[in-house]
Coordinates of C-alpha atoms in Angstrom, one line a residue:
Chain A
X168 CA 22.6 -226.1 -36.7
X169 CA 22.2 -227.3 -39.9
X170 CA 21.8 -230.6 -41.8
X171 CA 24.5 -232.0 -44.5
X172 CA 23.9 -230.6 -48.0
X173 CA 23.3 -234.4 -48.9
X174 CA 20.7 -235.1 -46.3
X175 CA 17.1 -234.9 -47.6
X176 CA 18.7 -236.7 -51.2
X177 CA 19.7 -239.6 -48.8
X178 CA 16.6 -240.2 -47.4
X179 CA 14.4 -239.8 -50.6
X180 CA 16.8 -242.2 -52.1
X181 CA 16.4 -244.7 -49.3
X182 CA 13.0 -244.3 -49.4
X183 CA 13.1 -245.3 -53.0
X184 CA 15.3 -248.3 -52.5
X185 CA 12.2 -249.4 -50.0
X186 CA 9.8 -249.3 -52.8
X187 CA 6.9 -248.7 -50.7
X188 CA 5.1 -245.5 -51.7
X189 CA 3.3 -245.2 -48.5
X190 CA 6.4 -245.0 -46.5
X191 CA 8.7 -242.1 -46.3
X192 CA 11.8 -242.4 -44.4
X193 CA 12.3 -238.9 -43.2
X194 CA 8.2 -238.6 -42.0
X195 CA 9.2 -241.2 -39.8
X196 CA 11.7 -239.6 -38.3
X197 CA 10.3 -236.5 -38.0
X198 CA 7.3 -238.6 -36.1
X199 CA 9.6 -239.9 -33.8
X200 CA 11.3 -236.8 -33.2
X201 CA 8.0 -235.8 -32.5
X202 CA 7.1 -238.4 -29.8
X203 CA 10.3 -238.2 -28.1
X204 CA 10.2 -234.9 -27.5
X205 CA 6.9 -235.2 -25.9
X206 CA 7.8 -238.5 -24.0
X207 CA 11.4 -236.8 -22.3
X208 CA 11.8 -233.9 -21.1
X209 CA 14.9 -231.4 -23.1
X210 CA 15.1 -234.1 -25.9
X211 CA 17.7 -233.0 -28.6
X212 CA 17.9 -235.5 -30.9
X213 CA 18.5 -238.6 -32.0
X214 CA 20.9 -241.4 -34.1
X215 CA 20.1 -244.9 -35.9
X216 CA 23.2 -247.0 -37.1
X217 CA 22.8 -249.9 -39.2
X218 CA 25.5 -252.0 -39.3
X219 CA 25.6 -254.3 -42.2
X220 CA 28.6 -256.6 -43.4
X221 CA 30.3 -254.4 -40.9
X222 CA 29.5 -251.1 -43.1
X223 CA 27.9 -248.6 -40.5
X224 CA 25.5 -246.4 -41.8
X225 CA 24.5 -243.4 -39.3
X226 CA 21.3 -241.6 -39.7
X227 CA 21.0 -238.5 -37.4
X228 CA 18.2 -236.4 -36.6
X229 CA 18.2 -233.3 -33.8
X230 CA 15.5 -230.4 -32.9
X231 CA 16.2 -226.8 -32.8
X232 CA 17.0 -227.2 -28.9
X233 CA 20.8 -229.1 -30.2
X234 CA 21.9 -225.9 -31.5
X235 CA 22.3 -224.3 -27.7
X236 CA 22.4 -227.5 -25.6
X237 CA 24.9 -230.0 -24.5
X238 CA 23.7 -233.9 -24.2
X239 CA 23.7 -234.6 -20.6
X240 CA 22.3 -238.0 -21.3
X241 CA 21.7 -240.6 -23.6
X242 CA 19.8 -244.0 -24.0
X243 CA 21.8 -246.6 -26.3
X244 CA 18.9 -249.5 -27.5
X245 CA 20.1 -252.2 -29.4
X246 CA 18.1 -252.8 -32.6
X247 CA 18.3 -256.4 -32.3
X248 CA 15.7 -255.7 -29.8
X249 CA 13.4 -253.6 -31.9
X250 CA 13.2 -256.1 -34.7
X251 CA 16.6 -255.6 -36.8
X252 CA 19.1 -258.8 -36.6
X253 CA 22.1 -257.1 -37.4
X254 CA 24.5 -256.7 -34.8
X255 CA 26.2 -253.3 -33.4
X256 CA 23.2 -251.8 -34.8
X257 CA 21.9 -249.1 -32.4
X258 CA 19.6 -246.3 -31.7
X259 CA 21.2 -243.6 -29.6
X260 CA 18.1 -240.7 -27.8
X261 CA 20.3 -237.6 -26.3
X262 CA 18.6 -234.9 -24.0
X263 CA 19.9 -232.2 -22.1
X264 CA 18.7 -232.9 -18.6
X265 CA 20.5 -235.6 -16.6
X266 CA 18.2 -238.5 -15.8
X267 CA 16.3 -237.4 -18.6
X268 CA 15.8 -241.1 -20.0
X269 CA 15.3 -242.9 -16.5
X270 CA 11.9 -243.5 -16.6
X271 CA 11.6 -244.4 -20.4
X272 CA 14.8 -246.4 -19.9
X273 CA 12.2 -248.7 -17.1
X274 CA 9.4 -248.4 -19.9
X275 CA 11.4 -249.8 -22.6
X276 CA 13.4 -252.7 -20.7
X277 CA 9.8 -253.7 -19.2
X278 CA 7.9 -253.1 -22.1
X279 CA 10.4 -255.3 -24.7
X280 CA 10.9 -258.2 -21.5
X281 CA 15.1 -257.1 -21.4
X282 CA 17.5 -257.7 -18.6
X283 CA 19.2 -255.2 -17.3
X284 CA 22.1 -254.1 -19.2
X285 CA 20.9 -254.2 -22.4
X286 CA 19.4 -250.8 -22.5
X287 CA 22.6 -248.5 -21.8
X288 CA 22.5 -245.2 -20.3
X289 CA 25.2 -242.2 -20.9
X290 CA 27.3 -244.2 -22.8
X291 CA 27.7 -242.1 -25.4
X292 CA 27.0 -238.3 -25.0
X293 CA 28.5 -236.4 -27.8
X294 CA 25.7 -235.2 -30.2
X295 CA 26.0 -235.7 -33.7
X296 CA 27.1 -232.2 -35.9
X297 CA 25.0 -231.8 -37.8
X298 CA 20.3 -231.3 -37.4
X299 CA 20.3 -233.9 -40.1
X300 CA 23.2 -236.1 -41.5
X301 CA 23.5 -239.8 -43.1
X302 CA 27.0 -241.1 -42.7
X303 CA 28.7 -244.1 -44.5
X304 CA 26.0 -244.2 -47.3
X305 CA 29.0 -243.6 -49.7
X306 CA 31.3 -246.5 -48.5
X307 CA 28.6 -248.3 -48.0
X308 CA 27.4 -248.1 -52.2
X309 CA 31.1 -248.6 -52.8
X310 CA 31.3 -252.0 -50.8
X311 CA 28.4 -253.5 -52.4
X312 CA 28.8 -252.2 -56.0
X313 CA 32.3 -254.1 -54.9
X314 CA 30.3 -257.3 -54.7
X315 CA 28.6 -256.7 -57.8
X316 CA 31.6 -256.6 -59.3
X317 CA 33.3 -259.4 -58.1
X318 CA 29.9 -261.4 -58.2
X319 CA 30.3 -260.6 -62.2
X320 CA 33.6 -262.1 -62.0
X321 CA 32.0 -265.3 -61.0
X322 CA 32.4 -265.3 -57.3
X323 CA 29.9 -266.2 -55.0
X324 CA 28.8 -263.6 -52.3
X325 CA 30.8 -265.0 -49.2
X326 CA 33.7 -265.3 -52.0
X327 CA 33.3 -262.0 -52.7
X328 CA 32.7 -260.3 -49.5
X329 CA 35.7 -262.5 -48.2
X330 CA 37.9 -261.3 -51.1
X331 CA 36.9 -257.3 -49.8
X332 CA 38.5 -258.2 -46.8
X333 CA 41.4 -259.5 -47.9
X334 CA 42.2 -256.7 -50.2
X335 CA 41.7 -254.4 -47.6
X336 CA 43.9 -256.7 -45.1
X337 CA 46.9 -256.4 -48.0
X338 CA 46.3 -252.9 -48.4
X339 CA 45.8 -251.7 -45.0
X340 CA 43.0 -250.0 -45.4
X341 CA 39.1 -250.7 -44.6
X342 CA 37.0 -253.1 -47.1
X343 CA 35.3 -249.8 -48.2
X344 CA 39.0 -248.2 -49.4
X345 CA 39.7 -251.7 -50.7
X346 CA 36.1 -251.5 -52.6
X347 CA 36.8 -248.1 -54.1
X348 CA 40.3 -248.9 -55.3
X349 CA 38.6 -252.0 -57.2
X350 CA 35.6 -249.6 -58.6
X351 CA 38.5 -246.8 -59.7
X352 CA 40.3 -249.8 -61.8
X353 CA 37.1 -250.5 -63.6
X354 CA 37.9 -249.6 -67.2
X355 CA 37.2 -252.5 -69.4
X356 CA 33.6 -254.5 -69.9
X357 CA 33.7 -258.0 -68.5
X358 CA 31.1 -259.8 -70.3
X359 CA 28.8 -262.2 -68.3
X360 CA 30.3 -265.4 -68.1
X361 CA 28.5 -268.7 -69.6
Chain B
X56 CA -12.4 -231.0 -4.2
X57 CA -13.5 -233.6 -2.0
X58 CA -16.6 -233.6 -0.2
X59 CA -17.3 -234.0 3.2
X60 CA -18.6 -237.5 4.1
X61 CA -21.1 -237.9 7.3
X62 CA -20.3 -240.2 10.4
X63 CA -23.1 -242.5 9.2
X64 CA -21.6 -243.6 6.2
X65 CA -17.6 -243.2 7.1
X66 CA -17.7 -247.4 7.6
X67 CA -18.9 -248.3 4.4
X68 CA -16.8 -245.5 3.1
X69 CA -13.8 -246.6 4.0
X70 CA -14.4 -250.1 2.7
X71 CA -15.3 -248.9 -0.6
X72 CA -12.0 -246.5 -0.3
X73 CA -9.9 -249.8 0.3
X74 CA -11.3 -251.8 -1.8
X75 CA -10.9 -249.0 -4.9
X76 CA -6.9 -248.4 -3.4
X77 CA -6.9 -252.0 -4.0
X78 CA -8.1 -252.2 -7.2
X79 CA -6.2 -249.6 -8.4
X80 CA -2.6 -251.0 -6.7
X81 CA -3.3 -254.0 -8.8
X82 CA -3.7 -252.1 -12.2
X83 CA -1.0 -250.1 -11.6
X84 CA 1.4 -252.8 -11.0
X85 CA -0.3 -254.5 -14.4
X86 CA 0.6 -251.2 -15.8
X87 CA 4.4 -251.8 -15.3
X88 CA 4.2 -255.0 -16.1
X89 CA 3.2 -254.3 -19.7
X90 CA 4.8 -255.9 -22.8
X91 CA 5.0 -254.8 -26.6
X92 CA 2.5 -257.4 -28.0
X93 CA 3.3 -259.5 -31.5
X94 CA 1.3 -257.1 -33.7
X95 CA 3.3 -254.4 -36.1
X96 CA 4.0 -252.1 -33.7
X97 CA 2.3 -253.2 -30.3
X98 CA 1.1 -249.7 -29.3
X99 CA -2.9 -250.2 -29.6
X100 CA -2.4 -253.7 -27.2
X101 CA -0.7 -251.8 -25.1
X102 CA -3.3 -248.8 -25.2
X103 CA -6.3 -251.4 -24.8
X104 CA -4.3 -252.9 -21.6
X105 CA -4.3 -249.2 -20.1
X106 CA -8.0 -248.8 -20.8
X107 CA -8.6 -252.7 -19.3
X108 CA -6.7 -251.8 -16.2
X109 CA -8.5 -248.2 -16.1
X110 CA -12.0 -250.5 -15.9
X111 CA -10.5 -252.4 -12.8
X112 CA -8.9 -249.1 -11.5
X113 CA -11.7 -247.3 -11.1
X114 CA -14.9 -247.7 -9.2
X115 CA -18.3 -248.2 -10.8
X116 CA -16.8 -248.5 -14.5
X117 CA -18.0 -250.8 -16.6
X118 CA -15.9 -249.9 -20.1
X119 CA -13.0 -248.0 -20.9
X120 CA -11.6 -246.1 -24.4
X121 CA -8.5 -244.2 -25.4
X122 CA -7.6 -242.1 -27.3
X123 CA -4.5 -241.0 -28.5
X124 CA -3.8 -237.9 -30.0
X125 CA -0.6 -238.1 -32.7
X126 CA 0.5 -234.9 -34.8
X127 CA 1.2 -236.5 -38.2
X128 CA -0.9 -240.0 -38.1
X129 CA -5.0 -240.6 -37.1
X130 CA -6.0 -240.4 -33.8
X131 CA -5.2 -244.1 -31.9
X132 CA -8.6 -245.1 -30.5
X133 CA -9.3 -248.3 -28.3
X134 CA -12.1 -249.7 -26.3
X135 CA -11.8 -252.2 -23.6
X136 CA -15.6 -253.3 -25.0
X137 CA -17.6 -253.0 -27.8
X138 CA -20.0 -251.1 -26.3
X139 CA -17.5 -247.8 -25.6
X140 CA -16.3 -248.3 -29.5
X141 CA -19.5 -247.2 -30.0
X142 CA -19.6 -245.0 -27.5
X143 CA -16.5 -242.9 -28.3
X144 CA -17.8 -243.7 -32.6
X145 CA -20.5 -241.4 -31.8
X146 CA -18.8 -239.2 -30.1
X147 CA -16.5 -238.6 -32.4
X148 CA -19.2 -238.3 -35.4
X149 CA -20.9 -235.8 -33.3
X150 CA -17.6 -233.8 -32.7
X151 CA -18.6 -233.1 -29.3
X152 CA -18.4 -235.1 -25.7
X153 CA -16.7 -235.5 -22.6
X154 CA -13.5 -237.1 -24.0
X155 CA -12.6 -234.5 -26.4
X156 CA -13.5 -231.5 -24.1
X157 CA -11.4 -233.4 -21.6
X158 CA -8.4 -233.7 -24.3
X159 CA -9.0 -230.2 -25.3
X160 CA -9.2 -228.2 -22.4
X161 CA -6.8 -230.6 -20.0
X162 CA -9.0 -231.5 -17.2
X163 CA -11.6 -234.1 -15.9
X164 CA -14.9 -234.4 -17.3
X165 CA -17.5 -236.4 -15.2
X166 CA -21.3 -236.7 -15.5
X167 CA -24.2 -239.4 -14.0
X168 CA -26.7 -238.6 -16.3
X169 CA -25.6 -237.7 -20.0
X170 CA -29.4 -238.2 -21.1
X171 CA -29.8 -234.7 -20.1
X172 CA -26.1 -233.3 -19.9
X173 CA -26.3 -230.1 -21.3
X174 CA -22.5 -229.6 -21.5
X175 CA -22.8 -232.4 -25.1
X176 CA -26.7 -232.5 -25.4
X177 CA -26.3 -234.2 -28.9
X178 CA -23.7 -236.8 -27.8
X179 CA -25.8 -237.3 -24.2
X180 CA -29.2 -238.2 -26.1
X181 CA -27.1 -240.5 -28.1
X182 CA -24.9 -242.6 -25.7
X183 CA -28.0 -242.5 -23.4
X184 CA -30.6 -244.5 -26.1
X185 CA -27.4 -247.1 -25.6
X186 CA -28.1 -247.6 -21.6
X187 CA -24.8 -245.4 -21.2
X188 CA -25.7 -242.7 -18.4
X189 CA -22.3 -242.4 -17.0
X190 CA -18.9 -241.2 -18.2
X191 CA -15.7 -240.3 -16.5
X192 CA -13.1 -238.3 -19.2
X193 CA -9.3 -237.8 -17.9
X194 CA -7.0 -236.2 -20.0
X195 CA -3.6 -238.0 -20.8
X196 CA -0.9 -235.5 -20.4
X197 CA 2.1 -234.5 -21.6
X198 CA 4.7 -232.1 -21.1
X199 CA 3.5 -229.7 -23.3
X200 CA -0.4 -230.1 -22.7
X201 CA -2.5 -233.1 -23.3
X202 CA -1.5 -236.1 -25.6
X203 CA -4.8 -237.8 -25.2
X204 CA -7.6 -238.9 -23.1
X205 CA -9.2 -241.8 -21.4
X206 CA -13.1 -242.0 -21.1
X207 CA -14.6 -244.5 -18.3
X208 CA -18.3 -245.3 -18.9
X209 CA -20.9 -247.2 -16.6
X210 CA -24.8 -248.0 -17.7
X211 CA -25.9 -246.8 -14.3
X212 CA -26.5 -242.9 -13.6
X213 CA -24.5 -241.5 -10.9
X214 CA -21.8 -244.4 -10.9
X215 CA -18.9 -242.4 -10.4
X216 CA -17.7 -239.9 -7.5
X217 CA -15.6 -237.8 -6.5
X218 CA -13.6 -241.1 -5.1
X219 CA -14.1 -241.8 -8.9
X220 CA -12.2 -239.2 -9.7
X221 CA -9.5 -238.8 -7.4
X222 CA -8.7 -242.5 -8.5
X223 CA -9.2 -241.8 -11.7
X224 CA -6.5 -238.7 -12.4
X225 CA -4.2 -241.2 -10.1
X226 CA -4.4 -243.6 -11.8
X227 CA -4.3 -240.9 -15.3
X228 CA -0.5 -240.1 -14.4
X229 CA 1.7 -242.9 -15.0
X230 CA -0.8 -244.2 -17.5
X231 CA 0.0 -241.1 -19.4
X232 CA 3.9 -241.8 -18.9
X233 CA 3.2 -245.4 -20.1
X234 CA 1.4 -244.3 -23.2
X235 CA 3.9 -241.6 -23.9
X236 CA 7.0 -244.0 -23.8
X237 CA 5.3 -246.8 -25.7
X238 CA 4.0 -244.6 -28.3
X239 CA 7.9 -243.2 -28.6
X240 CA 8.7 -247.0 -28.3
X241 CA 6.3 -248.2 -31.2
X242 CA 7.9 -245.3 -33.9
X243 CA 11.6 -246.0 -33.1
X244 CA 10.4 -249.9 -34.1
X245 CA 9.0 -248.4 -37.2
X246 CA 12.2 -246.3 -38.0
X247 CA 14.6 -249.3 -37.1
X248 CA 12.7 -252.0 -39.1
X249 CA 12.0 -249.2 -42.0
X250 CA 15.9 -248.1 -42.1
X251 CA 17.2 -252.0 -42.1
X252 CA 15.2 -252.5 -45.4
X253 CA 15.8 -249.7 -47.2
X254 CA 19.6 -250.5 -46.6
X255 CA 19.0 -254.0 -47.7
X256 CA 17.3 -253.2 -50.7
X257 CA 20.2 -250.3 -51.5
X258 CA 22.5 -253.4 -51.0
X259 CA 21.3 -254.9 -53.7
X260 CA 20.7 -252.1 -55.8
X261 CA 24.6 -250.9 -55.8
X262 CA 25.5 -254.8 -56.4
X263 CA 23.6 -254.4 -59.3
X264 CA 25.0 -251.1 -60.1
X265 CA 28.5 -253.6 -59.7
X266 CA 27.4 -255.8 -61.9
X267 CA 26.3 -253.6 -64.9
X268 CA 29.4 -251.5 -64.5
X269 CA 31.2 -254.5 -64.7
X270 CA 29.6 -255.9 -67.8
X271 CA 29.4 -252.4 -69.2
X272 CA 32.2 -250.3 -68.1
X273 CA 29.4 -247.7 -67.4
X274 CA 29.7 -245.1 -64.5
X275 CA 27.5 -245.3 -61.6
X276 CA 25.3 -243.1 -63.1
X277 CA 24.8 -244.7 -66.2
X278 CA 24.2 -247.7 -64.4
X279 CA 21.5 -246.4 -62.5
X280 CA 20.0 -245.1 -65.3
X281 CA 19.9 -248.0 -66.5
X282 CA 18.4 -250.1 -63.6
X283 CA 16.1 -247.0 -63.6
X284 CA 14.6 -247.5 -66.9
X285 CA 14.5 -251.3 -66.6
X286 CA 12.6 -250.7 -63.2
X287 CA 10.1 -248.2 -65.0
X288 CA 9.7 -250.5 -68.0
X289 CA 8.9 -253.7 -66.2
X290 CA 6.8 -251.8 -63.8
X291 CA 8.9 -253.3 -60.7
X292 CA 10.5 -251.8 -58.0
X293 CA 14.4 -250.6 -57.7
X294 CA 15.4 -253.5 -55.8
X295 CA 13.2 -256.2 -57.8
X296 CA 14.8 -255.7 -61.0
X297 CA 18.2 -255.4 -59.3
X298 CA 17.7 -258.8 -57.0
X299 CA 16.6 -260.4 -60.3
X300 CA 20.5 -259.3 -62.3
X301 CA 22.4 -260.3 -58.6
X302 CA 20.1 -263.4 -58.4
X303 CA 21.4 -264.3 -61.9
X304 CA 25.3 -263.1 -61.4
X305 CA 24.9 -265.9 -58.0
X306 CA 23.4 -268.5 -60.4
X307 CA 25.8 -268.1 -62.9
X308 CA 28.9 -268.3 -60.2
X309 CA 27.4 -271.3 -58.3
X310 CA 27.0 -273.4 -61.8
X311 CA 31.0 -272.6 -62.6
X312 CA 32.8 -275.8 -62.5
X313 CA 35.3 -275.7 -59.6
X314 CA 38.8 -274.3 -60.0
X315 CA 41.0 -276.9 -59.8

């Protein structure tokens, strides 16, 4: 398997965005790669999706094992209960084995105080493509360079994010499609105002 | 393994055999009732609970430590007392003892009197000027070999037994499991919390990107280049210098007067 052409760029430009030289995005995943593998038996691989203003942005990660195995399991967390508000937001684990997750399923839902239901087995079990790919970065940028520009135009955030959604209500399309329609018109400055 | 026990002392045997079942029953239910504590990632709480419940686990012990072997980040070490942080310090100064020749090779290390162990003569002398004489090592493991080890110490020579030990490597197993899932547990925290930032920050930095393309007419590029140079000019971060032109672009919008 391989990753996207785009994939190590993403990350080193997340990282950047961070602005914290001692963290680097894709050591971390590597490390949790890592750990997973040693905590389940036939891990493959795993997702994160961050869902922000209802942009979903997908960063996937599998080992070498992917390339010649089906996921016969997965374990869905919710992020809101590793520390990120935003909701939808998920981590997805896959392995090969069936039952694979069981026991770190118990661990996690004990560990974090959950009811039962919150951690979801098997939900999902199709593995991502590619070893490495980040997904939605692109309509993601164009949304919020969308709010820039409309923030420009003197509207306040809500406004403007509000304003996404109604373009992309009118045009039938997603706010994303509405956002790059707006950044394609862009053609003539538009001084600050006051 | 085990050896045989005369008649004579079968009674008292069996009451000390109960009363270590019990002990360790009561840790291994603490085990699974566990939780992530408040600090950044909760995993050396967690590890320090382990080597706690290890201490009421298994008989004789007077101190725990743990140690947690990680590819890419320093070993994780914690101590149940101060007295095994210095301990396992000197042991790992030294290079040599019972925990890392039980990590290494995978199996249990035990001896009553380290001041004249010959298997870590250095490390023995040492812990032994310290009133340790005892030490029980059980390896953590993993699927693919050992992912760490616990070390029980006792002042006392000859406080642990083969009891000791058969306790001990019971009790080993699901701590290993535990450690194993909450180290896993701690890192997807780290990923999660580290991935939600670096979006927010890229957030701002394409409404920034927005806002000088805006002003500008630039290209994304050219706007980037541009927050680029401001960033490295002002000495700030990426998203600093971008909050500060989307801070400004809200300002400006909230002090508009009301369309009518």
């Amino acid at each position: 398997m391989f990753e996207s052409s785009h994939f190590h760029g993403d990350l080193v430009a997340l990282t950047e965005a961070l602005g914290r030289p001692e963290i680097d995005l894709a050591a971390l995943f590597q490390s949790l790669g890592n750990s997973a593998a040693v905590a389940v038996d036939s891990y493959l691989g795993l997702s994160v999706t961050v869902v922000t203003e209802n942009q979903p942005v997908t960063i996937s990660r599998l080992n070498e094992a992917a390339s010649s195995a089906d996921a016969g399991t997965s374990i869905t967390i919710p992020l809101q209960t590793l520390g990120v508000p935003e909701r939808g937001s998920v981590m997805v684990f896959y392995a090969a084995t069936p039952g694979a997750f069981v026991d770190f399923a118990a661990d996690v839902q004990l560990a974090l105080g959950l009811e039962p239901g919150v951690i979801i087995l098997d939900i999902d079990l199709t593995l991502p493509n590619l070893a490495g790919e980040a997904t939605g970065l692109a309509d993601f940028s164009n949304f919020h360079q969308a709010v820039g520009v409309l923030l420009e135009q003197g509207n306040t955030a809500a406004e403007a994010v509000a304003e996404l959604h109604r373009l992309a209500g009118v045009g039938r399309s997603s706010s994303a499609v509405a956002a790059g329609r707006m950044l394609a018109g862009l053609q003539h400055p538009h001084p600050p105002e006051g | 393994m085990a050896e045989r026990l005369d008649d004579s002392s079968r009674g008292s045997d069996n009451r000390e055999a109960e009363a270590g079942a019990a002990g360790l029953r009561g840790s291994l239910d603490d085990l699974s009732r566990l939780a992530m504590s408040d600090g950044p990632d909760g995993l050396e709480t967690l590890l320090r609970q382990v080597a706690e419940f290890a201490v009421r686990a298994i008989p004789g012990a007077d101190g725990a430590g743990l140690t947690l072997l990680e590819l890419d980040r320093p070993a994780t070490m914690v101590a149940s007392a101060d007295f095994v942080r210095d301990v396992d310090a000197i042991q790992y100064g030294l290079g040599q003892g019972p925990c890392i020749s039980a990590a290494s090779e995978g199996r249990t290390m035990m001896s009553g009197s380290l001041h004249d162990e010959r298997r870590w003569p250095r490390f023995g002398a040492r812990v032994a000027e310290l009133g340790v004489h005892s030490v029980l090592s059980l390896p953590l493991l993993g699927p693919a070999g050992p992912v760490g080890a616990m070390n029980v110490y006792a002042h006392a020579r000859d406080s642990f037994d083969l009891q000791s030990i058969e306790i001990g490597e019971l009790y080993a197993i699901p701590a290993a499991v535990s450690v194993r899932n909450a180290q896993a547990l701690a890192q997807a925290k780290r990923v999660a919390v580290q991935l939600e930032a670096a979006l927010r920050n890229r957030a701002l930095i394409d409404q920034a990107i927005g806002i000088l393309r805006s002003r500008t007419g630039s290209t994304v590029e050219e706007a980037t280049k541009q927050l680029s140079a401001d960033s490295e000019s002002e000495g700030r971060t990426l998203a600093t210098v971008a909050e500060r032109i989307v801070s400004a672009a809200v300002s400006r919008a909230r002090s508009r007067p009301p369309t009518e």
